[in-house]
Amino acid sequence: RDLHYPLRRQRQMCIRDRYQRRVRGSTLKQNAMSRYIVMFKAGTSSETIENVIRDLQQHGAKIENRYTIIPGFSAVLSEAHVNNLSSHSEIESIEEDGTVTTS
């Protein structure tokens, strides 16, 4: 049984909801930059990841951390960057970074 399913499903819902807010005429600006965590699907080649990172940097994104154990990175991205990444076939999830607390 996939124990990470609820978390993965929650990520998918967050990405979908964020997209729907933009489509409905959200006040989010294309030039506004926020910090995101980008995760690739398991088995994605390091060459593919480096190509994505290089492309983002050429278009003004700031890469903050690269993860080695899990394929991914954190970066400061615009909404336009997020839109472009969401159509990439090797991307598993794109989440806005934030603080997580437990009660």
PDB file of C-alpha atoms in Angstrom:
ATOM      1  CA  ARG A   1       0.000   0.000   0.000  1.00  0.00           C
ATOM      2  CA  ASP A   2       1.271   3.447  -0.873  1.00  0.00           C
ATOM      3  CA  LEU A   3       1.563   5.261   2.456  1.00  0.00           C
ATOM      4  CA  HIS A   4       2.405   8.532   0.720  1.00  0.00           C
ATOM      5  CA  TYR A   5      -0.808   8.568  -1.310  1.00  0.00           C
ATOM      6  CA  PRO A   6      -2.689  11.107   0.890  1.00  0.00           C
ATOM      7  CA  LEU A   7       0.238  13.549   0.747  1.00  0.00           C
ATOM      8  CA  ARG A   8       0.669  13.051  -3.001  1.00  0.00           C
ATOM      9  CA  ARG A   9      -3.076  13.553  -3.534  1.00  0.00           C
ATOM     10  CA  GLN A  10      -3.000  16.706  -1.414  1.00  0.00           C
ATOM     11  CA  ARG A  11      -0.157  18.093  -3.558  1.00  0.00           C
ATOM     12  CA  GLN A  12      -2.109  17.379  -6.725  1.00  0.00           C
ATOM     13  CA  MET A  13      -5.164  19.131  -5.325  1.00  0.00           C
ATOM     14  CA  CYS A  14      -3.103  22.187  -4.310  1.00  0.00           C
ATOM     15  CA  ILE A  15      -1.613  22.485  -7.789  1.00  0.00           C
ATOM     16  CA  ARG A  16      -5.040  22.048  -9.400  1.00  0.00           C
ATOM     17  CA  ASP A  17      -6.670  24.593  -7.092  1.00  0.00           C
ATOM     18  CA  ARG A  18      -3.869  27.101  -7.672  1.00  0.00           C
ATOM     19  CA  TYR A  19      -4.337  26.709 -11.436  1.00  0.00           C
ATOM     20  CA  GLN A  20      -8.116  27.173 -11.164  1.00  0.00           C
ATOM     21  CA  ARG A  21      -7.660  30.379  -9.149  1.00  0.00           C
ATOM     22  CA  ARG A  22      -5.421  31.770 -11.907  1.00  0.00           C
ATOM     23  CA  VAL A  23      -7.897  30.785 -14.608  1.00  0.00           C
ATOM     24  CA  ARG A  24     -10.782  32.484 -12.770  1.00  0.00           C
ATOM     25  CA  GLY A  25      -8.973  35.822 -12.892  1.00  0.00           C
ATOM     26  CA  SER A  26      -6.936  35.759  -9.727  1.00  0.00           C
ATOM     27  CA  THR A  27      -5.057  38.905  -8.771  1.00  0.00           C
ATOM     28  CA  LEU A  28      -1.758  36.989  -8.783  1.00  0.00           C
ATOM     29  CA  LYS A  29       0.779  38.770 -10.945  1.00  0.00           C
ATOM     30  CA  GLN A  30       2.897  36.951 -13.508  1.00  0.00           C
ATOM     31  CA  ASN A  31       6.006  38.766 -12.242  1.00  0.00           C
ATOM     32  CA  ALA A  32       5.457  37.995  -8.545  1.00  0.00           C
ATOM     33  CA  MET A  33       8.140  35.627  -7.270  1.00  0.00           C
ATOM     34  CA  SER A  34       7.588  32.989  -4.561  1.00  0.00           C
ATOM     35  CA  ARG A  35       9.616  30.091  -3.242  1.00  0.00           C
ATOM     36  CA  TYR A  36       8.639  26.643  -4.532  1.00  0.00           C
ATOM     37  CA  ILE A  37       9.767  23.058  -4.103  1.00  0.00           C
ATOM     38  CA  VAL A  38       9.890  21.178  -7.400  1.00  0.00           C
ATOM     39  CA  MET A  39       9.970  17.374  -7.310  1.00  0.00           C
ATOM     40  CA  PHE A  40      10.693  15.106 -10.260  1.00  0.00           C
ATOM     41  CA  LYS A  41       9.335  11.618 -10.825  1.00  0.00           C
ATOM     42  CA  ALA A  42      11.479   8.756  -9.539  1.00  0.00           C
ATOM     43  CA  GLY A  43      13.992   7.664 -12.139  1.00  0.00           C
ATOM     44  CA  THR A  44      14.316  11.062 -13.833  1.00  0.00           C
ATOM     45  CA  SER A  45      17.841  11.410 -15.181  1.00  0.00           C
ATOM     46  CA  SER A  46      20.190  13.974 -13.649  1.00  0.00           C
ATOM     47  CA  GLU A  47      20.727  15.369 -17.151  1.00  0.00           C
ATOM     48  CA  THR A  48      17.005  16.151 -17.468  1.00  0.00           C
ATOM     49  CA  ILE A  49      16.992  17.843 -14.054  1.00  0.00           C
ATOM     50  CA  GLU A  50      20.059  19.924 -14.952  1.00  0.00           C
ATOM     51  CA  ASN A  51      18.445  20.973 -18.243  1.00  0.00           C
ATOM     52  CA  VAL A  52      15.306  22.152 -16.422  1.00  0.00           C
ATOM     53  CA  ILE A  53      17.382  24.048 -13.858  1.00  0.00           C
ATOM     54  CA  ARG A  54      19.532  25.660 -16.554  1.00  0.00           C
ATOM     55  CA  ASP A  55      16.440  26.742 -18.500  1.00  0.00           C
ATOM     56  CA  LEU A  56      14.863  28.261 -15.387  1.00  0.00           C
ATOM     57  CA  GLN A  57      18.041  30.166 -14.527  1.00  0.00           C
ATOM     58  CA  GLN A  58      18.221  31.561 -18.054  1.00  0.00           C
ATOM     59  CA  HIS A  59      14.700  32.920 -17.568  1.00  0.00           C
ATOM     60  CA  GLY A  60      15.355  34.637 -14.231  1.00  0.00           C
ATOM     61  CA  ALA A  61      14.589  31.963 -11.645  1.00  0.00           C
ATOM     62  CA  LYS A  62      16.854  31.647  -8.607  1.00  0.00           C
ATOM     63  CA  ILE A  63      17.703  28.055  -7.641  1.00  0.00           C
ATOM     64  CA  GLU A  64      18.225  27.853  -3.876  1.00  0.00           C
ATOM     65  CA  ASN A  65      18.776  24.161  -3.062  1.00  0.00           C
ATOM     66  CA  ARG A  66      19.324  21.020  -5.095  1.00  0.00           C
ATOM     67  CA  TYR A  67      18.277  17.756  -3.505  1.00  0.00           C
ATOM     68  CA  THR A  68      20.371  14.640  -4.044  1.00  0.00           C
ATOM     69  CA  ILE A  69      18.494  11.866  -2.241  1.00  0.00           C
ATOM     70  CA  ILE A  70      15.184  12.764  -3.843  1.00  0.00           C
ATOM     71  CA  PRO A  71      15.118  14.275  -7.349  1.00  0.00           C
ATOM     72  CA  GLY A  72      14.205  17.912  -6.948  1.00  0.00           C
ATOM     73  CA  PHE A  73      15.139  21.441  -5.999  1.00  0.00           C
ATOM     74  CA  SER A  74      13.825  24.576  -4.352  1.00  0.00           C
ATOM     75  CA  ALA A  75      13.735  27.857  -6.224  1.00  0.00           C
ATOM     76  CA  VAL A  76      12.277  31.331  -6.328  1.00  0.00           C
ATOM     77  CA  LEU A  77       9.885  31.216  -9.291  1.00  0.00           C
ATOM     78  CA  SER A  78       7.302  33.417 -10.949  1.00  0.00           C
ATOM     79  CA  GLU A  79       3.824  32.189 -11.821  1.00  0.00           C
ATOM     80  CA  ALA A  80       4.966  31.968 -15.455  1.00  0.00           C
ATOM     81  CA  HIS A  81       7.782  29.599 -14.410  1.00  0.00           C
ATOM     82  CA  VAL A  82       5.295  27.453 -12.474  1.00  0.00           C
ATOM     83  CA  ASN A  83       2.939  27.328 -15.460  1.00  0.00           C
ATOM     84  CA  ASN A  84       5.759  26.184 -17.745  1.00  0.00           C
ATOM     85  CA  LEU A  85       7.002  23.573 -15.267  1.00  0.00           C
ATOM     86  CA  SER A  86       3.541  22.118 -14.690  1.00  0.00           C
ATOM     87  CA  SER A  87       3.391  20.973 -18.317  1.00  0.00           C
ATOM     88  CA  HIS A  88       6.742  19.128 -18.089  1.00  0.00           C
ATOM     89  CA  SER A  89       6.224  15.357 -18.227  1.00  0.00           C
ATOM     90  CA  GLU A  90       8.948  14.537 -15.673  1.00  0.00           C
ATOM     91  CA  ILE A  91       7.633  16.839 -12.912  1.00  0.00           C
ATOM     92  CA  GLU A  92       5.793  15.037 -10.103  1.00  0.00           C
ATOM     93  CA  SER A  93       4.839  18.057  -8.019  1.00  0.00           C
ATOM     94  CA  ILE A  94       5.334  21.798  -7.595  1.00  0.00           C
ATOM     95  CA  GLU A  95       4.524  23.150  -4.147  1.00  0.00           C
ATOM     96  CA  GLU A  96       4.772  26.621  -2.748  1.00  0.00           C
ATOM     97  CA  ASP A  97       7.242  26.453   0.132  1.00  0.00           C
ATOM     98  CA  GLY A  98       5.993  27.285   3.592  1.00  0.00           C
ATOM     99  CA  THR A  99       6.080  26.422   7.263  1.00  0.00           C
ATOM    100  CA  VAL A 100       4.408  23.209   8.375  1.00  0.00           C
ATOM    101  CA  THR A 101       3.191  22.844  11.954  1.00  0.00           C
ATOM    102  CA  THR A 102       1.502  20.068  13.881  1.00  0.00           C
ATOM    103  CA  SER A 103      -1.065  20.458  16.614  1.00  0.00           C
TER     104      SER A 103
END
